[in-house]
Amino acid sequence: MNFVTDLDVKGKRVFLRVDFNVPLDENGAIRDDTRIRASLPTISWLLDHGARLIIASHLGRPKGMADPKMSLAPAAKRLAELIPNKVVMAPDVIGDEVRRLKRGLGEGEALLLENVRFYKEEEKNDPGFAGKLAEAIDVFVNDAFGSSHRAHASVVGIADLVPLKAAGYLMKKEVDYLKKAVHTPVKPYVAILGGAKASDKIEIIESLLGKADHILIGGAMAYTFLKAQGLGVGKSLVEDDQSEVALVILEKARASDVSFHLPQDHVLARAAEAGAETKIVETLPFPADMMGVDIGPKTVAAYSAVIATAKTIFWNGPMGIFEIEEFAKGTIGVAKAVAASGAVSIVGGGDSVAAVKKAGVKDKISHISTGGGASLEYIAYETLPGITALEQ
Ligand code: AMP
């Protein structure tokens, strides 16, 4: 995979895919510009080296239709505040006006295209649409690690149509860290998986069975595993359609060398809301009118003991409904254990990153990934469609 600094971009039209998928408030103002700032090293390097820069990103899920509430115009404005270069906001992603703007760009100037997901062809990786994105482009640079698990036109399709391609700084940093964890993890390797949906993570768990030494499960996902074994979990969030695969995973885990851990105790609540009546239980079934909302203190202690032995840690997904203070102790406990471990630690996913910040241990994490889904898939499949496209 080429790195952007390997290229001579002077005077060239460079199509840069970034992740400007920033959170907006109800007035359309940017609530957090971390993702824009994260792309600055690549943007500045390209502009400083004389590129005529065309920047593309998605924002939200406009489902293939132009929606002014998901316009990238606020991102263009913010980018213009952050760099000294001229930044022009395009009225569209493709079309005559965009073609004109692309051709009129001077060296060291940037054009931000509208939200690529305003076209349904983007997510379908439509070759015709990719061709229009690639029009008049000499170089393709991908710095959108967080979108690179998607085979979309601006991530994958365009890469085949442009002669020169490379990874940006952010992409390279992510891949360098994840590569180490995947290919040469210093053992013991502990994977911690939580969150709401088992269906998102089942395949990843399966692939980790052959790699990790310990897999620690928390969050609602744990109840899918417990219920699949015939245990009563009350009103807990469960994905019943995943129970068969969950049983297969448990069986495979038993037959493998990995230690597969499910919570030993649980914080139960009558409702997933602050102030709800709670209790801690070690045995199942749960009362029919209660739901599991966090791992209990015994589990926090047991998981922390495993984490303390780790040399490599990968964590994705909270251990409970951590957005609610009373149900955040398990997630915070795990965050502190990860920080104290001294292991190479990789944390991905918006929620786990928020938890690490909430626990005040962000600085003690080796690598905070900008892509939750992308880092999970990289860990499982050892590459991503967007990375393969850069390598071909
Ligand atoms: P995910 O996107 O799958 O990583 O899920 C993150 C979400 O899982 C967070 O919003 C948590 O509130 C939620 N979550 C974690 N544990 C539970 C639980 N026991 N019951 C319901 N939701 C949960």
Short mmCIF file of C-alpha atoms and ligand atoms in Angstrom, two decimals:
data_model
loop_
_atom_site.label_atom_id
_atom_site.label_comp_id
_atom_site.label_asym_id
_atom_site.label_seq_id
_atom_site.Cartn_x
_atom_site.Cartn_y
_atom_site.Cartn_z
CA MET A 1 0.00 0.00 0.00
CA ASN A 2 1.41 3.37 -1.06
CA PHE A 3 1.53 6.15 1.49
CA VAL A 4 0.52 9.63 0.39
CA THR A 5 4.01 11.07 0.91
CA ASP A 6 5.37 8.58 -1.66
CA LEU A 7 3.54 10.47 -4.40
CA ASP A 8 4.34 13.55 -6.43
CA VAL A 9 1.06 15.44 -6.36
CA LYS A 10 2.14 18.86 -7.62
CA GLY A 11 -0.47 20.19 -10.03
CA LYS A 12 -2.36 16.88 -9.92
CA ARG A 13 -6.07 16.54 -9.26
CA VAL A 14 -6.29 14.42 -6.12
CA PHE A 15 -9.55 12.83 -4.98
CA LEU A 16 -9.34 12.43 -1.19
CA ARG A 17 -11.93 10.29 0.61
CA VAL A 18 -12.22 11.42 4.22
CA ASP A 19 -14.61 10.78 7.07
CA PHE A 20 -16.31 14.12 7.78
CA ASN A 21 -19.30 12.30 9.28
CA VAL A 22 -19.46 14.80 12.15
CA PRO A 23 -22.33 15.06 14.65
CA LEU A 24 -24.56 18.08 13.98
CA ASP A 25 -26.97 19.74 16.41
CA GLU A 26 -30.59 20.62 15.60
CA ASN A 27 -29.45 23.90 14.02
CA GLY A 28 -27.00 22.15 11.75
CA ALA A 29 -23.94 23.33 13.73
CA ILE A 30 -21.03 20.93 14.21
CA ARG A 31 -21.06 19.54 17.77
CA ASP A 32 -17.64 17.90 17.55
CA ASP A 33 -15.09 18.50 14.79
CA THR A 34 -12.65 15.73 15.84
CA ARG A 35 -13.11 13.89 12.55
CA ILE A 36 -12.33 16.98 10.47
CA ARG A 37 -9.22 17.71 12.54
CA ALA A 38 -8.15 14.07 12.22
CA SER A 39 -7.92 14.49 8.43
CA LEU A 40 -5.84 17.68 8.57
CA PRO A 41 -2.39 16.06 8.34
CA THR A 42 -3.31 14.48 4.99
CA ILE A 43 -5.20 17.51 3.68
CA SER A 44 -2.41 19.90 4.62
CA TRP A 45 0.31 17.67 3.20
CA LEU A 46 -1.52 17.44 -0.13
CA LEU A 47 -2.24 21.17 -0.33
CA ASP A 48 1.27 22.13 0.77
CA HIS A 49 2.63 19.94 -2.04
CA GLY A 50 0.59 21.66 -4.72
CA ALA A 51 -2.34 19.27 -5.14
CA ARG A 52 -5.64 20.45 -6.62
CA LEU A 53 -7.69 18.75 -3.97
CA ILE A 54 -11.17 17.28 -4.34
CA ILE A 55 -12.47 16.04 -0.98
CA ALA A 56 -15.35 13.60 -0.58
CA SER A 57 -17.18 12.25 2.44
CA HIS A 58 -20.52 10.93 3.60
CA LEU A 59 -22.52 12.37 6.48
CA GLY A 60 -25.34 10.49 8.18
CA ARG A 61 -27.67 8.21 6.29
CA PRO A 62 -29.51 10.25 3.67
CA LYS A 63 -30.48 7.01 1.89
CA GLY A 64 -29.60 8.05 -1.63
CA MET A 65 -31.45 11.38 -1.67
CA ALA A 66 -30.26 14.97 -1.29
CA ASP A 67 -31.19 16.16 2.18
CA PRO A 68 -30.07 19.68 3.17
CA LYS A 69 -29.95 18.60 6.84
CA MET A 70 -27.09 16.27 5.91
CA SER A 71 -25.19 18.72 3.72
CA LEU A 72 -21.43 18.93 4.16
CA ALA A 73 -21.56 22.73 3.91
CA PRO A 74 -20.92 23.18 7.68
CA ALA A 75 -17.86 20.93 7.32
CA ALA A 76 -16.53 23.07 4.44
CA LYS A 77 -16.92 26.16 6.59
CA ARG A 78 -15.08 24.54 9.49
CA LEU A 79 -12.31 23.24 7.23
CA ALA A 80 -11.83 26.76 5.87
CA GLU A 81 -11.38 27.99 9.45
CA LEU A 82 -8.77 25.33 10.16
CA ILE A 83 -6.50 25.73 7.13
CA PRO A 84 -5.16 28.81 5.33
CA ASN A 85 -6.04 27.46 1.87
CA LYS A 86 -9.03 28.32 -0.26
CA VAL A 87 -11.92 25.88 0.35
CA VAL A 88 -14.88 25.79 -2.02
CA MET A 89 -18.11 23.95 -1.24
CA ALA A 90 -19.52 22.14 -4.26
CA PRO A 91 -23.29 22.24 -4.82
CA ASP A 92 -23.37 18.55 -5.73
CA VAL A 93 -21.24 15.39 -5.94
CA ILE A 94 -21.21 15.03 -9.72
CA GLY A 95 -22.63 16.98 -12.68
CA ASP A 96 -21.69 19.92 -14.91
CA GLU A 97 -21.14 22.50 -12.18
CA VAL A 98 -18.92 20.13 -10.17
CA ARG A 99 -16.97 19.28 -13.34
CA ARG A 100 -16.39 22.98 -13.92
CA LEU A 101 -15.27 23.54 -10.31
CA LYS A 102 -12.94 20.53 -10.44
CA ARG A 103 -11.27 21.81 -13.60
CA GLY A 104 -10.98 25.35 -12.24
CA LEU A 105 -9.16 24.37 -9.04
CA GLY A 106 -5.76 25.95 -8.55
CA GLU A 107 -2.74 24.32 -6.90
CA GLY A 108 -3.16 24.29 -3.13
CA GLU A 109 -6.93 24.80 -3.38
CA ALA A 110 -9.62 22.46 -2.09
CA LEU A 111 -13.11 21.60 -3.28
CA LEU A 112 -15.40 19.73 -0.87
CA LEU A 113 -18.00 17.67 -2.73
CA GLU A 114 -21.51 17.32 -1.33
CA ASN A 115 -22.43 14.24 0.71
CA VAL A 116 -21.63 11.23 -1.50
CA ARG A 117 -24.56 9.34 0.01
CA PHE A 118 -26.97 11.78 -1.65
CA TYR A 119 -26.65 9.25 -4.50
CA LYS A 120 -27.88 5.70 -3.96
CA GLU A 121 -25.19 4.61 -6.43
CA GLU A 122 -22.56 5.34 -3.77
CA GLU A 123 -23.51 2.50 -1.44
CA LYS A 124 -24.16 0.20 -4.42
CA ASN A 125 -20.63 0.82 -5.65
CA ASP A 126 -22.14 1.60 -9.05
CA PRO A 127 -19.40 1.63 -11.71
CA GLY A 128 -21.02 4.50 -13.64
CA PHE A 129 -21.12 6.66 -10.53
CA ALA A 130 -17.55 5.71 -9.61
CA GLY A 131 -16.57 6.72 -13.15
CA LYS A 132 -18.08 10.16 -12.65
CA LEU A 133 -16.26 10.57 -9.34
CA ALA A 134 -13.03 9.57 -11.08
CA GLU A 135 -13.50 12.02 -13.94
CA ALA A 136 -10.44 14.29 -14.38
CA ILE A 137 -8.80 12.72 -11.29
CA ASP A 138 -5.09 11.75 -11.37
CA VAL A 139 -4.61 10.42 -7.83
CA PHE A 140 -6.90 8.71 -5.30
CA VAL A 141 -6.10 8.98 -1.59
CA ASN A 142 -8.16 7.20 1.06
CA ASP A 143 -7.97 8.60 4.58
CA ALA A 144 -11.42 7.37 5.63
CA PHE A 145 -10.48 4.36 7.72
CA GLY A 146 -13.90 4.43 9.41
CA SER A 147 -15.64 3.89 6.05
CA SER A 148 -13.20 1.41 4.57
CA HIS A 149 -15.16 -1.69 5.62
CA ARG A 150 -17.77 -0.58 3.06
CA ALA A 151 -17.34 -1.43 -0.60
CA HIS A 152 -18.79 1.90 -1.72
CA ALA A 153 -18.05 3.86 -4.90
CA SER A 154 -15.98 6.60 -3.23
CA VAL A 155 -13.99 4.03 -1.22
CA VAL A 156 -13.56 1.05 -3.56
CA GLY A 157 -15.08 1.69 -7.01
CA ILE A 158 -13.02 4.79 -7.73
CA ALA A 159 -9.76 3.10 -6.71
CA ASP A 160 -9.90 0.82 -9.77
CA LEU A 161 -10.32 3.77 -12.11
CA VAL A 162 -7.50 6.02 -10.97
CA PRO A 163 -3.89 5.17 -11.87
CA LEU A 164 -2.21 6.33 -8.68
CA LYS A 165 -3.53 5.61 -5.20
CA ALA A 166 -2.35 5.84 -1.63
CA ALA A 167 -3.37 5.82 2.02
CA GLY A 168 -3.48 9.04 4.04
CA TYR A 169 -1.89 9.60 7.47
CA LEU A 170 -4.97 8.57 9.47
CA MET A 171 -5.46 5.41 7.47
CA LYS A 172 -1.81 4.46 7.84
CA LYS A 173 -1.81 5.00 11.59
CA GLU A 174 -4.91 2.83 12.03
CA VAL A 175 -3.60 0.06 9.83
CA ASP A 176 -0.15 0.07 11.47
CA TYR A 177 -1.69 -0.47 14.92
CA LEU A 178 -4.32 -2.98 13.91
CA LYS A 179 -1.86 -4.97 11.81
CA LYS A 180 0.28 -5.53 14.88
CA ALA A 181 -2.72 -6.72 16.89
CA VAL A 182 -3.89 -9.05 14.13
CA HIS A 183 -0.69 -10.51 12.72
CA THR A 184 1.75 -10.44 15.61
CA PRO A 185 -0.16 -9.87 18.83
CA VAL A 186 2.04 -10.12 21.89
CA LYS A 187 0.32 -12.77 24.02
CA PRO A 188 -1.81 -13.00 26.09
CA TYR A 189 -4.27 -11.34 23.72
CA VAL A 190 -7.56 -10.35 25.35
CA ALA A 191 -10.58 -9.30 23.27
CA ILE A 192 -13.42 -7.52 25.05
CA LEU A 193 -16.72 -7.34 23.21
CA GLY A 194 -19.90 -5.69 24.38
CA GLY A 195 -22.71 -3.54 23.07
CA ALA A 196 -26.29 -4.13 22.10
CA LYS A 197 -26.21 -6.36 19.09
CA ALA A 198 -24.74 -9.83 18.93
CA SER A 199 -25.57 -10.08 15.24
CA ASP A 200 -23.00 -7.37 14.44
CA LYS A 201 -20.24 -9.20 16.25
CA ILE A 202 -20.88 -12.93 15.94
CA GLU A 203 -18.61 -13.42 12.93
CA ILE A 204 -15.94 -11.37 14.59
CA ILE A 205 -16.12 -13.50 17.72
CA GLU A 206 -15.81 -16.57 15.54
CA SER A 207 -12.64 -15.31 13.90
CA LEU A 208 -11.20 -14.31 17.28
CA LEU A 209 -11.59 -17.87 18.54
CA GLY A 210 -8.48 -18.81 16.62
CA LYS A 211 -6.46 -15.80 17.70
CA ALA A 212 -7.29 -14.43 21.14
CA ASP A 213 -6.41 -16.11 24.44
CA HIS A 214 -9.43 -14.68 26.24
CA ILE A 215 -12.73 -13.31 24.99
CA LEU A 216 -14.68 -11.29 27.55
CA ILE A 217 -18.35 -10.72 26.73
CA GLY A 218 -20.52 -7.97 28.19
CA GLY A 219 -23.46 -5.79 27.23
CA ALA A 220 -26.78 -7.05 25.95
CA MET A 221 -24.89 -9.51 23.75
CA ALA A 222 -24.25 -11.62 26.86
CA TYR A 223 -27.99 -12.27 27.26
CA THR A 224 -28.26 -13.69 23.75
CA PHE A 225 -25.59 -16.23 24.77
CA LEU A 226 -27.24 -16.98 28.12
CA LYS A 227 -30.74 -17.35 26.71
CA ALA A 228 -29.47 -19.57 23.89
CA GLN A 229 -28.41 -22.00 26.64
CA GLY A 230 -31.97 -22.07 27.95
CA LEU A 231 -31.45 -19.62 30.82
CA GLY A 232 -34.18 -17.09 31.67
CA VAL A 233 -33.01 -13.51 31.20
CA GLY A 234 -36.29 -11.70 31.97
CA LYS A 235 -36.83 -8.58 29.88
CA SER A 236 -33.18 -8.30 28.81
CA LEU A 237 -32.44 -7.25 25.25
CA VAL A 238 -31.95 -10.49 23.31
CA GLU A 239 -31.62 -11.38 19.64
CA ASP A 240 -33.47 -14.67 19.46
CA ASP A 241 -32.59 -15.20 15.82
CA GLN A 242 -28.92 -15.37 16.86
CA SER A 243 -29.34 -18.16 19.39
CA GLU A 244 -28.30 -20.97 17.06
CA VAL A 245 -25.08 -19.21 16.02
CA ALA A 246 -24.47 -18.33 19.65
CA LEU A 247 -24.59 -22.03 20.56
CA VAL A 248 -22.22 -22.87 17.72
CA ILE A 249 -19.78 -20.25 19.02
CA LEU A 250 -19.97 -21.61 22.55
CA GLU A 251 -19.28 -25.10 21.21
CA LYS A 252 -16.35 -23.91 19.09
CA ALA A 253 -14.97 -21.97 22.07
CA ARG A 254 -15.07 -25.13 24.20
CA ALA A 255 -13.15 -27.01 21.52
CA SER A 256 -10.54 -24.24 21.12
CA ASP A 257 -7.78 -22.95 23.36
CA VAL A 258 -9.51 -19.66 24.00
CA SER A 259 -11.15 -18.89 27.37
CA PHE A 260 -14.62 -17.58 26.60
CA HIS A 261 -16.02 -15.55 29.49
CA LEU A 262 -19.65 -14.63 30.14
CA PRO A 263 -20.67 -12.40 33.07
CA GLN A 264 -20.84 -14.08 36.48
CA ASP A 265 -23.19 -11.51 37.98
CA HIS A 266 -25.51 -8.86 36.63
CA VAL A 267 -27.05 -5.52 37.48
CA LEU A 268 -30.78 -5.84 36.85
CA ALA A 269 -33.27 -3.00 36.53
CA ARG A 270 -36.99 -2.82 36.01
CA ALA A 271 -36.48 -0.35 33.17
CA ALA A 272 -33.59 1.04 31.15
CA GLU A 273 -33.89 4.46 32.76
CA ALA A 274 -32.15 6.50 35.43
CA GLY A 275 -33.61 6.05 38.91
CA ALA A 276 -35.12 2.64 38.09
CA GLU A 277 -35.10 0.03 40.87
CA THR A 278 -32.01 -2.19 40.53
CA LYS A 279 -30.54 -5.30 42.07
CA ILE A 280 -27.43 -7.42 41.61
CA VAL A 281 -27.85 -11.14 40.99
CA GLU A 282 -25.49 -14.05 40.42
CA THR A 283 -27.99 -16.68 39.45
CA LEU A 284 -30.41 -17.12 36.59
CA PRO A 285 -33.26 -16.99 35.72
CA PHE A 286 -33.75 -13.24 36.18
CA PRO A 287 -37.14 -12.12 37.52
CA ALA A 288 -39.47 -11.94 34.51
CA ASP A 289 -40.02 -8.18 34.88
CA MET A 290 -36.33 -7.19 35.12
CA MET A 291 -33.60 -6.72 32.53
CA GLY A 292 -29.82 -6.95 32.62
CA VAL A 293 -28.33 -3.46 32.27
CA ASP A 294 -24.69 -3.93 33.31
CA ILE A 295 -22.15 -6.53 34.39
CA GLY A 296 -21.98 -6.90 38.18
CA PRO A 297 -19.04 -6.19 40.54
CA LYS A 298 -17.90 -9.80 40.65
CA THR A 299 -17.63 -9.83 36.84
CA VAL A 300 -15.78 -6.50 36.86
CA ALA A 301 -13.25 -8.02 39.27
CA ALA A 302 -12.93 -11.25 37.26
CA TYR A 303 -12.59 -9.41 33.91
CA SER A 304 -10.10 -6.96 35.44
CA ALA A 305 -7.96 -9.87 36.64
CA VAL A 306 -7.85 -11.31 33.10
CA ILE A 307 -7.17 -7.88 31.61
CA ALA A 308 -4.25 -7.41 34.03
CA THR A 309 -2.50 -10.42 32.44
CA ALA A 310 -2.90 -9.10 28.89
CA LYS A 311 -0.11 -7.85 26.61
CA THR A 312 -2.52 -7.00 23.79
CA ILE A 313 -6.11 -5.82 24.23
CA PHE A 314 -8.81 -5.13 21.69
CA TRP A 315 -12.03 -3.63 23.05
CA ASN A 316 -15.26 -2.79 21.25
CA GLY A 317 -18.64 -2.16 22.85
CA PRO A 318 -19.80 -1.14 26.35
CA MET A 319 -20.50 -3.65 29.14
CA GLY A 320 -23.91 -2.14 29.90
CA ILE A 321 -26.19 0.80 29.23
CA PHE A 322 -23.34 3.09 30.22
CA GLU A 323 -25.08 6.24 29.02
CA ILE A 324 -27.05 6.00 32.28
CA GLU A 325 -24.79 6.77 35.25
CA GLU A 326 -26.11 3.94 37.47
CA PHE A 327 -25.48 1.35 34.75
CA ALA A 328 -21.99 2.58 33.79
CA LYS A 329 -19.90 1.00 36.56
CA GLY A 330 -19.10 -2.17 34.61
CA THR A 331 -17.95 -0.27 31.52
CA ILE A 332 -15.94 2.24 33.57
CA GLY A 333 -14.39 -0.60 35.58
CA VAL A 334 -13.28 -2.34 32.41
CA ALA A 335 -11.94 0.94 30.98
CA LYS A 336 -9.84 1.47 34.11
CA ALA A 337 -8.55 -2.11 34.00
CA VAL A 338 -7.54 -1.70 30.35
CA ALA A 339 -5.76 1.55 31.17
CA ALA A 340 -3.92 0.00 34.12
CA SER A 341 -2.86 -3.14 32.24
CA GLY A 342 0.22 -1.75 30.52
CA ALA A 343 -0.80 -3.78 27.46
CA VAL A 344 -0.93 -2.48 23.90
CA SER A 345 -4.58 -1.48 23.92
CA ILE A 346 -6.81 -0.73 20.96
CA VAL A 347 -10.25 0.68 21.63
CA GLY A 348 -12.74 1.13 18.81
CA GLY A 349 -16.35 2.16 18.49
CA GLY A 350 -17.94 5.45 19.51
CA ASP A 351 -19.37 4.03 22.74
CA SER A 352 -16.20 2.40 24.00
CA VAL A 353 -14.27 5.55 23.16
CA ALA A 354 -16.84 7.63 25.08
CA ALA A 355 -16.51 5.21 28.01
CA VAL A 356 -12.74 5.55 28.04
CA LYS A 357 -13.12 9.33 28.10
CA LYS A 358 -15.77 9.12 30.83
CA ALA A 359 -13.43 6.99 32.92
CA GLY A 360 -10.74 9.65 32.45
CA VAL A 361 -8.22 7.16 31.02
CA LYS A 362 -8.14 8.14 27.36
CA ASP A 363 -4.43 9.02 27.53
CA LYS A 364 -3.55 5.55 28.80
CA ILE A 365 -4.99 3.78 25.75
CA SER A 366 -2.37 2.98 23.09
CA HIS A 367 -4.68 3.48 20.12
CA ILE A 368 -8.19 4.86 19.91
CA SER A 369 -9.59 3.86 16.56
CA THR A 370 -11.67 6.32 14.58
CA GLY A 371 -13.70 3.46 13.12
CA GLY A 372 -15.75 1.14 15.32
CA GLY A 373 -17.13 -1.16 12.62
CA ALA A 374 -13.98 -0.86 10.53
CA SER A 375 -11.62 -1.81 13.37
CA LEU A 376 -13.83 -4.79 14.29
CA GLU A 377 -13.83 -6.03 10.71
CA TYR A 378 -10.11 -5.48 10.32
CA ILE A 379 -9.48 -7.56 13.45
CA ALA A 380 -11.67 -10.33 12.04
CA TYR A 381 -10.77 -10.38 8.35
CA GLU A 382 -7.25 -8.91 8.50
CA THR A 383 -8.04 -6.38 5.81
CA LEU A 384 -10.89 -4.17 4.61
CA PRO A 385 -12.36 -3.64 1.13
CA GLY A 386 -11.02 -0.06 1.12
CA ILE A 387 -7.50 -1.25 1.94
CA THR A 388 -7.52 -4.07 -0.61
CA ALA A 389 -8.62 -1.52 -3.22
CA LEU A 390 -5.56 0.62 -2.46
CA GLU A 391 -3.25 -2.38 -2.74
CA GLN A 392 -4.44 -3.61 -6.13
P1 AMP B 1 -23.24 -1.42 19.86
O1 AMP B 1 -23.56 -0.33 18.88
O2 AMP B 1 -23.72 -2.76 19.45
O3 AMP B 1 -21.78 -1.41 20.29
O4 AMP B 1 -24.10 -1.08 21.15
C1 AMP B 1 -23.91 0.05 21.96
C2 AMP B 1 -25.13 0.22 22.82
O5 AMP B 1 -25.36 -0.95 23.55
C3 AMP B 1 -25.04 1.32 23.85
O6 AMP B 1 -25.90 2.37 23.47
C4 AMP B 1 -25.50 0.66 25.14
O7 AMP B 1 -26.44 1.42 25.86
C5 AMP B 1 -26.15 -0.61 24.64
N1 AMP B 1 -26.16 -1.66 25.65
C6 AMP B 1 -25.11 -2.17 26.31
N2 AMP B 1 -25.51 -3.08 27.21
C7 AMP B 1 -26.85 -3.14 27.12
C8 AMP B 1 -27.85 -3.90 27.82
N3 AMP B 1 -27.51 -4.75 28.79
N4 AMP B 1 -29.14 -3.71 27.46
C9 AMP B 1 -29.46 -2.84 26.47
N5 AMP B 1 -28.57 -2.10 25.79
C10 AMP B 1 -27.28 -2.25 26.11
#
